[in-house]
Short mmCIF file of N, CA and C in Angstrom, two decimals:
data_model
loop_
_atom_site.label_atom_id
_atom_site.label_comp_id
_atom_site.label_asym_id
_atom_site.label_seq_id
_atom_site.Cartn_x
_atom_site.Cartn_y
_atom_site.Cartn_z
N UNK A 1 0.81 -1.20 0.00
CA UNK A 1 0.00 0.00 0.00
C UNK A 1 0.85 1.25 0.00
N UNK A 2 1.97 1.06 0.54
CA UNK A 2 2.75 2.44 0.71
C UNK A 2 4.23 2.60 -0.36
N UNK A 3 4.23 3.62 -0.53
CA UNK A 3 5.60 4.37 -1.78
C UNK A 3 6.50 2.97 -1.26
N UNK A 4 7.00 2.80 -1.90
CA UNK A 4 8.55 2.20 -1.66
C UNK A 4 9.55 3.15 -2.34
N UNK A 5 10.84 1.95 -2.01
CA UNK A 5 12.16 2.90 -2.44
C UNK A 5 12.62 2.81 -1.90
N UNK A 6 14.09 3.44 -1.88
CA UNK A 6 15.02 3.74 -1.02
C UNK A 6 15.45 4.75 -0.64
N UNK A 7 16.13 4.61 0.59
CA UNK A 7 16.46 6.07 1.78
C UNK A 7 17.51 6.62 1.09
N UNK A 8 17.73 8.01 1.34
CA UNK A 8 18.81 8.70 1.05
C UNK A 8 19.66 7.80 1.53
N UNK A 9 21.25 8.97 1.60
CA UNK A 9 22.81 8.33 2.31
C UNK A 9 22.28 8.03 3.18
N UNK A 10 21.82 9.01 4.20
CA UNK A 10 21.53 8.93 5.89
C UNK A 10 20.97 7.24 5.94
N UNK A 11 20.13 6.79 5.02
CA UNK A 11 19.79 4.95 5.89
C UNK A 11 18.17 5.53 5.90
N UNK A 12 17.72 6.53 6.35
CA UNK A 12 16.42 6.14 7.31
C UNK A 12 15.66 7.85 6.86
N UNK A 13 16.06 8.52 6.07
CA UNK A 13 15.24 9.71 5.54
C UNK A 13 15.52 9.82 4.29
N UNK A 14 14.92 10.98 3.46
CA UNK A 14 15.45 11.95 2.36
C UNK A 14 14.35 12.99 2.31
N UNK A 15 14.68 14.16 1.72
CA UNK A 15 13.73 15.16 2.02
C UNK A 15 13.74 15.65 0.40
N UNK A 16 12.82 16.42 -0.35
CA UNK A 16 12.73 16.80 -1.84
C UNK A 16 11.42 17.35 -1.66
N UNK A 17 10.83 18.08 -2.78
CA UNK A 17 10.22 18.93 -3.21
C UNK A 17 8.95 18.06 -3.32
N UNK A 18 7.68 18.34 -3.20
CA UNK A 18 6.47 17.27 -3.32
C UNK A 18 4.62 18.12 -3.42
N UNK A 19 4.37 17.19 -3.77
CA UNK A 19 2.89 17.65 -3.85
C UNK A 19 2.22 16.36 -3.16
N UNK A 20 1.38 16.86 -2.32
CA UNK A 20 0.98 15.88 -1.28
C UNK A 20 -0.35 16.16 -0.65
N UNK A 21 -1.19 14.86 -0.49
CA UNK A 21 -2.64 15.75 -0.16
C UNK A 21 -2.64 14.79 1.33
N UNK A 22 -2.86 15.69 2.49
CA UNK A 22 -2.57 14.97 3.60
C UNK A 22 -4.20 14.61 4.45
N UNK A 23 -4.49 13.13 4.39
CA UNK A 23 -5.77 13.16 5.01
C UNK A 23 -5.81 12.54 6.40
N UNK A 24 -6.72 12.20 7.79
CA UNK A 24 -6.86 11.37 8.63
C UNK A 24 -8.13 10.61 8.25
N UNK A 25 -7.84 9.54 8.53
CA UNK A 25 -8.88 8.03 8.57
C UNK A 25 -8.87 7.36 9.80
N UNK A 26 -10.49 7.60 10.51
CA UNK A 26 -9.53 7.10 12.05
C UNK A 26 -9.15 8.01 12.45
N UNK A 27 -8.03 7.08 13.31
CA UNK A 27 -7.19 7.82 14.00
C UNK A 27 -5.38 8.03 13.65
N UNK A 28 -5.35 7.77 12.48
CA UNK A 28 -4.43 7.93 11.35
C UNK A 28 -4.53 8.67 10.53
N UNK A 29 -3.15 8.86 10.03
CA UNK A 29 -3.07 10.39 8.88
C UNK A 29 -2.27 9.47 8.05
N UNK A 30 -2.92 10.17 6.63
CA UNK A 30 -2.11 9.63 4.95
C UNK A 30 -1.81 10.59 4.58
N UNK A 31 -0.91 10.40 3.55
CA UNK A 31 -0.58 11.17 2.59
C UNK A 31 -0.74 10.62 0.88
N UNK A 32 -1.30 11.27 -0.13
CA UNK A 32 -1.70 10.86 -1.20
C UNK A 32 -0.95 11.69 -2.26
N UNK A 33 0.49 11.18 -3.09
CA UNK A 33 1.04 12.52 -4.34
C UNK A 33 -0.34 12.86 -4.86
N UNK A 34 -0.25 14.43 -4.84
CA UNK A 34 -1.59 14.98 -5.33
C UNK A 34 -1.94 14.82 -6.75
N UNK A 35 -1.12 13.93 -7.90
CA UNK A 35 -1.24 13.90 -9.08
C UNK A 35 -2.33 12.46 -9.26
N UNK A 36 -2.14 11.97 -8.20
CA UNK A 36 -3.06 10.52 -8.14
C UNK A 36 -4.36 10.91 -7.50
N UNK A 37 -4.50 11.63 -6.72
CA UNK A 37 -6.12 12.83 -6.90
C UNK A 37 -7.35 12.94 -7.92
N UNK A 38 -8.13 12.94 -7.91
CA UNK A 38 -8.86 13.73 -9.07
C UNK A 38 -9.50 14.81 -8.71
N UNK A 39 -9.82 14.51 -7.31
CA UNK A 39 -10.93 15.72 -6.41
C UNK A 39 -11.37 15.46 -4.99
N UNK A 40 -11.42 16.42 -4.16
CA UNK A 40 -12.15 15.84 -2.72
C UNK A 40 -13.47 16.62 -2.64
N UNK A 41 -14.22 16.11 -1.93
CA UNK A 41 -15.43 16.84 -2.11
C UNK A 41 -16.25 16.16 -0.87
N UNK A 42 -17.51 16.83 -0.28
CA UNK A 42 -18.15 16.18 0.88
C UNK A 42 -18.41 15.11 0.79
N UNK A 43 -18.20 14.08 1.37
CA UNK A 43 -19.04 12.95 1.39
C UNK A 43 -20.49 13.11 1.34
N UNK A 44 -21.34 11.91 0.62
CA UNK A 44 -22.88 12.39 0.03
C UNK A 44 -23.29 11.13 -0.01
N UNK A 45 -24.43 11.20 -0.21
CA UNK A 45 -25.33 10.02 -0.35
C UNK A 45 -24.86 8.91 -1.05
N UNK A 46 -24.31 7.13 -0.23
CA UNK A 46 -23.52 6.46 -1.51
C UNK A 46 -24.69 5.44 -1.90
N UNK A 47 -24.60 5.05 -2.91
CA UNK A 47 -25.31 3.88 -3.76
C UNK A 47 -25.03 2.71 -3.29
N UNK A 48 -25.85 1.52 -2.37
CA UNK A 48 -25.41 0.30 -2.01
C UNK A 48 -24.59 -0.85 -2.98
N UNK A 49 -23.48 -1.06 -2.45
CA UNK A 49 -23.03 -2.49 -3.17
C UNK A 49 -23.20 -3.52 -2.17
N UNK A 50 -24.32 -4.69 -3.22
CA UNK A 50 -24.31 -5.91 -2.75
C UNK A 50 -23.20 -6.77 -2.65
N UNK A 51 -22.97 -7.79 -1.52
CA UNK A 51 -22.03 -8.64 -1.42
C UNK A 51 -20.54 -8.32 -1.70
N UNK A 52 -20.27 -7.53 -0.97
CA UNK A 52 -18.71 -6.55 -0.45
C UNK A 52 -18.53 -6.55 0.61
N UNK A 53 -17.33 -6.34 1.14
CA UNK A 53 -16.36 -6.66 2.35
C UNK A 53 -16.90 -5.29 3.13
N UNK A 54 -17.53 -4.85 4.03
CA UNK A 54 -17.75 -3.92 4.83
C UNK A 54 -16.97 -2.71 4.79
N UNK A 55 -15.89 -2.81 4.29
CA UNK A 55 -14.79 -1.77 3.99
C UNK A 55 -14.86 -1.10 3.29
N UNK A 56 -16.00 -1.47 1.82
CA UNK A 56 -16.87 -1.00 0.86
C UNK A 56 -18.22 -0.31 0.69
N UNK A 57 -17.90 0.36 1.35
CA UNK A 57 -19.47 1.12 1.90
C UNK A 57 -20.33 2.07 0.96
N UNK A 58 -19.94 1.59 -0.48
CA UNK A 58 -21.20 1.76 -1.37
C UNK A 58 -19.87 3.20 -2.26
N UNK A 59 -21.30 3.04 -3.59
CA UNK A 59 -20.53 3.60 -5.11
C UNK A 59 -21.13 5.12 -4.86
N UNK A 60 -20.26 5.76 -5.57
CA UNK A 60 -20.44 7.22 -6.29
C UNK A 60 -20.15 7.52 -7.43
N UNK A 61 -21.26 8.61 -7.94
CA UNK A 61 -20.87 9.77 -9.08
C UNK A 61 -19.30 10.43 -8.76
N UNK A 62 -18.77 10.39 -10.04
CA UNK A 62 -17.80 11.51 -9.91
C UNK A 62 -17.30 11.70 -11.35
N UNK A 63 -17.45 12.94 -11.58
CA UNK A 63 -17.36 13.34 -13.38
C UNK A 63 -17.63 12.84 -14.04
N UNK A 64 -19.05 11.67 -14.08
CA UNK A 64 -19.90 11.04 -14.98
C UNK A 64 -19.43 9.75 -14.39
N UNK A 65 -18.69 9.16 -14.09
CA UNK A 65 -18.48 7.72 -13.63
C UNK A 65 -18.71 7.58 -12.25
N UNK A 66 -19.04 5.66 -11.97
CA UNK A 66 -19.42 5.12 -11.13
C UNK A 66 -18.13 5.35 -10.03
N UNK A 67 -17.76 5.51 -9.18
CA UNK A 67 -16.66 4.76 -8.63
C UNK A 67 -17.24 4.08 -7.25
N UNK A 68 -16.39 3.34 -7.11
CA UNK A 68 -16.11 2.46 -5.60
C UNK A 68 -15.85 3.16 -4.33
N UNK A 69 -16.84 2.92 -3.11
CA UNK A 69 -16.19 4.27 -2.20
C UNK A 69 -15.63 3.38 -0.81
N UNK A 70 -14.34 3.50 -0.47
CA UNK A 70 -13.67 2.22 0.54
C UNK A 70 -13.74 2.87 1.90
N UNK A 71 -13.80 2.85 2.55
CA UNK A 71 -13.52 3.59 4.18
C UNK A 71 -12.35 2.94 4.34
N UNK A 72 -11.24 4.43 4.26
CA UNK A 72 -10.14 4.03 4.16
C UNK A 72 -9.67 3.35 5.51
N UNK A 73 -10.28 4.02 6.48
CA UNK A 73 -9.68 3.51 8.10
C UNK A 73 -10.16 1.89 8.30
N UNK A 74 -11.06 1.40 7.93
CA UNK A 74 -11.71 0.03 7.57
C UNK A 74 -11.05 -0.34 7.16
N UNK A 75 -10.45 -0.18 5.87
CA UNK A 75 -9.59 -1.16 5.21
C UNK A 75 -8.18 -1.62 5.86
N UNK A 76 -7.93 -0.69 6.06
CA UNK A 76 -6.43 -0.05 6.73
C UNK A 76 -6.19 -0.76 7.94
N UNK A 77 -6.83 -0.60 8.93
CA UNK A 77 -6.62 -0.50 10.04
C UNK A 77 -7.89 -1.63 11.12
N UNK A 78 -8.70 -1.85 10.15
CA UNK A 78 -9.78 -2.59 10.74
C UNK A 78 -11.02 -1.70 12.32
N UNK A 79 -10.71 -0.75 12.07
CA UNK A 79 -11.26 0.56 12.66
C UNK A 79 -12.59 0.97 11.91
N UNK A 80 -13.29 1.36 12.36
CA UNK A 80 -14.56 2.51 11.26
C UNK A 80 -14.51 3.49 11.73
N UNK A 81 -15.07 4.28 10.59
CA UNK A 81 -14.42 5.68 10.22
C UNK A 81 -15.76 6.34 10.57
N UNK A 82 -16.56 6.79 12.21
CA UNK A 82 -17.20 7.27 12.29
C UNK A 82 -17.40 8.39 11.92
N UNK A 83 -16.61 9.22 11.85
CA UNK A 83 -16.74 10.35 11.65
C UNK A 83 -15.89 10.67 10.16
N UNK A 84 -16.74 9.93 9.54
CA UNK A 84 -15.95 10.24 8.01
C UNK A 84 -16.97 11.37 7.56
N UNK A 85 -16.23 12.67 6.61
CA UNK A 85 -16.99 14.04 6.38
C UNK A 85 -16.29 14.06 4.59
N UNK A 86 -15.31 13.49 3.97
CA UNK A 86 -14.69 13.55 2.63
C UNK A 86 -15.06 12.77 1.83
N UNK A 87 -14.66 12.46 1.15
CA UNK A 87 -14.69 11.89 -0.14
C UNK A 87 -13.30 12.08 -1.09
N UNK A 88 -11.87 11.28 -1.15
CA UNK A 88 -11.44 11.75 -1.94
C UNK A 88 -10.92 11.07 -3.17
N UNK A 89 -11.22 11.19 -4.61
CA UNK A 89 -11.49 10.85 -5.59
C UNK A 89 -10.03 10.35 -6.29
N UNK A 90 -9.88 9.24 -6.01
CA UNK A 90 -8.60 8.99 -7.02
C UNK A 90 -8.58 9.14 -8.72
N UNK A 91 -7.36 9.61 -8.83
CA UNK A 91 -7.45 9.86 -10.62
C UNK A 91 -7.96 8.60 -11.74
N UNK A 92 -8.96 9.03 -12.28
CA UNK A 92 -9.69 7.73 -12.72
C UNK A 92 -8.92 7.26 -13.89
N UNK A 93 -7.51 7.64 -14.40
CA UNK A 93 -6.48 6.40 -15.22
C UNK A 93 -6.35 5.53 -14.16
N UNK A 94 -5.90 5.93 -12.96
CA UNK A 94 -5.38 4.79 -11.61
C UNK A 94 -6.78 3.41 -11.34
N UNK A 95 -7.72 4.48 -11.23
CA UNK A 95 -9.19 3.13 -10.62
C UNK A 95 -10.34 4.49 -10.50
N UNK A 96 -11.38 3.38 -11.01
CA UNK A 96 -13.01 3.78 -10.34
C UNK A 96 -12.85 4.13 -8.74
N UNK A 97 -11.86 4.94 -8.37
CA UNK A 97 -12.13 4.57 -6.19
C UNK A 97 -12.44 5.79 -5.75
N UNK A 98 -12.82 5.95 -4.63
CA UNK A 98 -12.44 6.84 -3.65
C UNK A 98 -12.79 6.36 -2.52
N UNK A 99 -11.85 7.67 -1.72
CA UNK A 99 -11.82 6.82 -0.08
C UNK A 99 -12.46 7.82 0.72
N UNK A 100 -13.54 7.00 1.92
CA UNK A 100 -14.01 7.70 2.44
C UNK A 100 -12.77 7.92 3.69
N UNK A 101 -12.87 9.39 4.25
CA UNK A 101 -12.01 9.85 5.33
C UNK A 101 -12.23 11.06 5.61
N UNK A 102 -12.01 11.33 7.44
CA UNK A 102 -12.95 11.54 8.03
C UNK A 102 -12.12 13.50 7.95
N UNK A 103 -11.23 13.72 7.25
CA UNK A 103 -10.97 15.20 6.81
C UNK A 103 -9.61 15.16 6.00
N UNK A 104 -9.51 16.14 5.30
CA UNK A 104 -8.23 16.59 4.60
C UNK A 104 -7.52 17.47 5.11
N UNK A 105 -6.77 17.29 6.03
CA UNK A 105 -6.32 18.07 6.40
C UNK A 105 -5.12 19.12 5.95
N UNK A 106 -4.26 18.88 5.25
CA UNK A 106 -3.67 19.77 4.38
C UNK A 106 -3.07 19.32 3.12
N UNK A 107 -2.94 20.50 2.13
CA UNK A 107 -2.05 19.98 0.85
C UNK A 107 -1.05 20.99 0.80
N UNK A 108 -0.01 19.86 1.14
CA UNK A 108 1.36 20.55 0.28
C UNK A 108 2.12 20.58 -1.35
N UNK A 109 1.78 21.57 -1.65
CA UNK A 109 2.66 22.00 -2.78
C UNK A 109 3.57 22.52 -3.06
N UNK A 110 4.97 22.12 -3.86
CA UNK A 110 6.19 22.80 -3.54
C UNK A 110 6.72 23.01 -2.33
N UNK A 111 6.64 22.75 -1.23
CA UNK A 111 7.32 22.46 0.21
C UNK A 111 8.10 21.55 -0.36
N UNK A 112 9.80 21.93 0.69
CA UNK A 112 10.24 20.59 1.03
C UNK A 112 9.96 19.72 1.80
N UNK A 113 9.75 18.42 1.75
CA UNK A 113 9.23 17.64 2.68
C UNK A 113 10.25 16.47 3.20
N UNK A 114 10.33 15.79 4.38
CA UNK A 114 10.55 15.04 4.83
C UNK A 114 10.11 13.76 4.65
N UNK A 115 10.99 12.83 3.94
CA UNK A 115 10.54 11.52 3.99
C UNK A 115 11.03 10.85 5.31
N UNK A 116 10.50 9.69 6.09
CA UNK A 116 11.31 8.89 6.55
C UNK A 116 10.86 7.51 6.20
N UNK A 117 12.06 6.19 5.77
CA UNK A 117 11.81 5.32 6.36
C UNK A 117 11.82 4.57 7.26
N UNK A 118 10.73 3.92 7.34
CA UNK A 118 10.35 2.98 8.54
C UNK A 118 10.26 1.23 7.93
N UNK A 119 11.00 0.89 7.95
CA UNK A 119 10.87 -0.73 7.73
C UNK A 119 10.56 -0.74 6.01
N UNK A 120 9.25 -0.87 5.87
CA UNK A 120 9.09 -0.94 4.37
C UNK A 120 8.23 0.04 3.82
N UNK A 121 8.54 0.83 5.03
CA UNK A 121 7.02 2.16 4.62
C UNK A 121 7.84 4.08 4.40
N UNK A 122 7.19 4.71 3.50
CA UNK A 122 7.54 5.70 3.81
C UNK A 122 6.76 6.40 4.59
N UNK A 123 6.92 7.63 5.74
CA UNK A 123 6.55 8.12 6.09
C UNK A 123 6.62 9.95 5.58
N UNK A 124 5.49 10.60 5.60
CA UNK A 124 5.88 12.19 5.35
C UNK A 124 5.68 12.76 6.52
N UNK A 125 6.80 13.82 7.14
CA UNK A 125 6.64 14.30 8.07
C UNK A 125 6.27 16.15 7.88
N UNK A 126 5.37 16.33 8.17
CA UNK A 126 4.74 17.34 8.30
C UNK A 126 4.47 17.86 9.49
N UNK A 127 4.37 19.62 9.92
CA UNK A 127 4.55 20.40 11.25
C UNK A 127 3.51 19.63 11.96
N UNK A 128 2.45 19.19 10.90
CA UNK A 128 1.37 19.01 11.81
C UNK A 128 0.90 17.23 12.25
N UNK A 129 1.37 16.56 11.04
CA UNK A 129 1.61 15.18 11.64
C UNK A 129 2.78 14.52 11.12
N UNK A 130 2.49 13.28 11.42
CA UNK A 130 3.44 12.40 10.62
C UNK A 130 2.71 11.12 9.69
N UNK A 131 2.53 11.32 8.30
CA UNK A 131 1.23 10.67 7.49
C UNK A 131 2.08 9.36 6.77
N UNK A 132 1.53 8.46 6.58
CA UNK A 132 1.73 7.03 6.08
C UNK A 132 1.30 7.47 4.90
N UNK A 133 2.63 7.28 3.73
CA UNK A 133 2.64 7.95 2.65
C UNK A 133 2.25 6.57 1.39
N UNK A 134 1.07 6.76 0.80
CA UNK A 134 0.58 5.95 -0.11
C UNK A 134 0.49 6.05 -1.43
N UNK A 135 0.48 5.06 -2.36
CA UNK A 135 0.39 4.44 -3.48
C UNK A 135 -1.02 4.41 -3.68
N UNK A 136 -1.57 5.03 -4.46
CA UNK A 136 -3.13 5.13 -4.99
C UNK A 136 -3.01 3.14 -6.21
N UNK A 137 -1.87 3.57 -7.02
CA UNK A 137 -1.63 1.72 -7.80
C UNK A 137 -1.79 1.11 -7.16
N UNK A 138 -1.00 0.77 -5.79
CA UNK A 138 -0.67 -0.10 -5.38
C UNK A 138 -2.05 -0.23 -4.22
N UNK A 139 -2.52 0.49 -3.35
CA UNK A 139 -3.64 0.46 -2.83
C UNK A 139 -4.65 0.02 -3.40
N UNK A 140 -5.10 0.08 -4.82
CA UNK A 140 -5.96 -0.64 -5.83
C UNK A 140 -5.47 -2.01 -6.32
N UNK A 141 -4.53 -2.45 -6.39
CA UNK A 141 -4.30 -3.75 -6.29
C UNK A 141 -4.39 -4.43 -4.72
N UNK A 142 -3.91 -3.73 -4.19
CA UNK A 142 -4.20 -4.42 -2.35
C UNK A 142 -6.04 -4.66 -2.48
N UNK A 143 -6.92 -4.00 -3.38
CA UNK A 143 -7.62 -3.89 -2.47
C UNK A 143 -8.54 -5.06 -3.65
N UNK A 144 -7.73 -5.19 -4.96
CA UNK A 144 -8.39 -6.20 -5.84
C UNK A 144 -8.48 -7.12 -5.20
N UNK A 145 -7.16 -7.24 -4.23
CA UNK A 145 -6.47 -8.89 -3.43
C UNK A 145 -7.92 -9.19 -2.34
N UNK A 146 -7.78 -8.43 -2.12
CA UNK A 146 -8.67 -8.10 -0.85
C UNK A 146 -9.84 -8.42 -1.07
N UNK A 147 -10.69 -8.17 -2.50
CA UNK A 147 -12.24 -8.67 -2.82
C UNK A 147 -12.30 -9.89 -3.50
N UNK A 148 -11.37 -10.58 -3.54
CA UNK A 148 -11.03 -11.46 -4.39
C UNK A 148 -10.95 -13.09 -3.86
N UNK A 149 -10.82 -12.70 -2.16
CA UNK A 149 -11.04 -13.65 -1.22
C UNK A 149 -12.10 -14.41 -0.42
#
């Protein structure tokens, strides 16, 4: 689910220039490159899908297409996302998705940012949190795996 790669010299950071849309799910914060985006917008009335993993809590409109709407903290974390208020729309070359989560809390553009790694994950560190930095691809294949069982 999360960026891979490798750390700068240092082993365990690197810092560079980024566009980043920073959300909480839960009681967790992500980070999404804002080019894998399409749009965030209120969460709204979703369309039921029959026979789906609970994590799938029904379809939406978004610029004429159906998409899939996941509660990201559900999936993630096995948590529900009571207080989910977003909607944010992955770029529809990537997948039909979006994830429900419960605010957006900031987007960075052009900041330098802080990567760190952690084991096999990147992390972005920001003044205001520290967000589990994700793969919109690779989260859509986790999540093919995932309905597929």
């Amino acid at each position: 689910l999360y960026i891979g790669g490798t750390a700068g010299a240092g082993g365990n950071g690197m810092s560079g220039s980024g566009r980043y849309l920073v959300m909480r799910a839960g009681r967790h914060h992500y980070a999404l490159p804002l080019e894998q985006v399409a749009e965030v917008s209120e969460l709204r009335s979703l369309s039921p899908v029959p026979r789906v993993p609970a994590w799938c809590v029904g379809a939406a409109r978004s610029a004429g297409l159906v998409v899939a709407v996941v509660d990201l903290a559900l999936f993630l974390t096995g948590e529900t996302s009571a207080d989910a208020e977003k909607l944010v729309v992955i770029d529809h070359r990537i997948a039909g998705l979006a994830l429900q989560v419960a605010e957006v809390t900031t987007v960075i553009v052009g900041e330098t940012v802080s990567l760190v790694l952690d084991g096999d994950a990147f992390w972005l560190d920001t003044p205001e949190c520290r967000a589990s930095l994700l793969d919109a691809e690779t989260l859509t294949a986790e999540l093919g795996v995932a309905l597929g069982r």
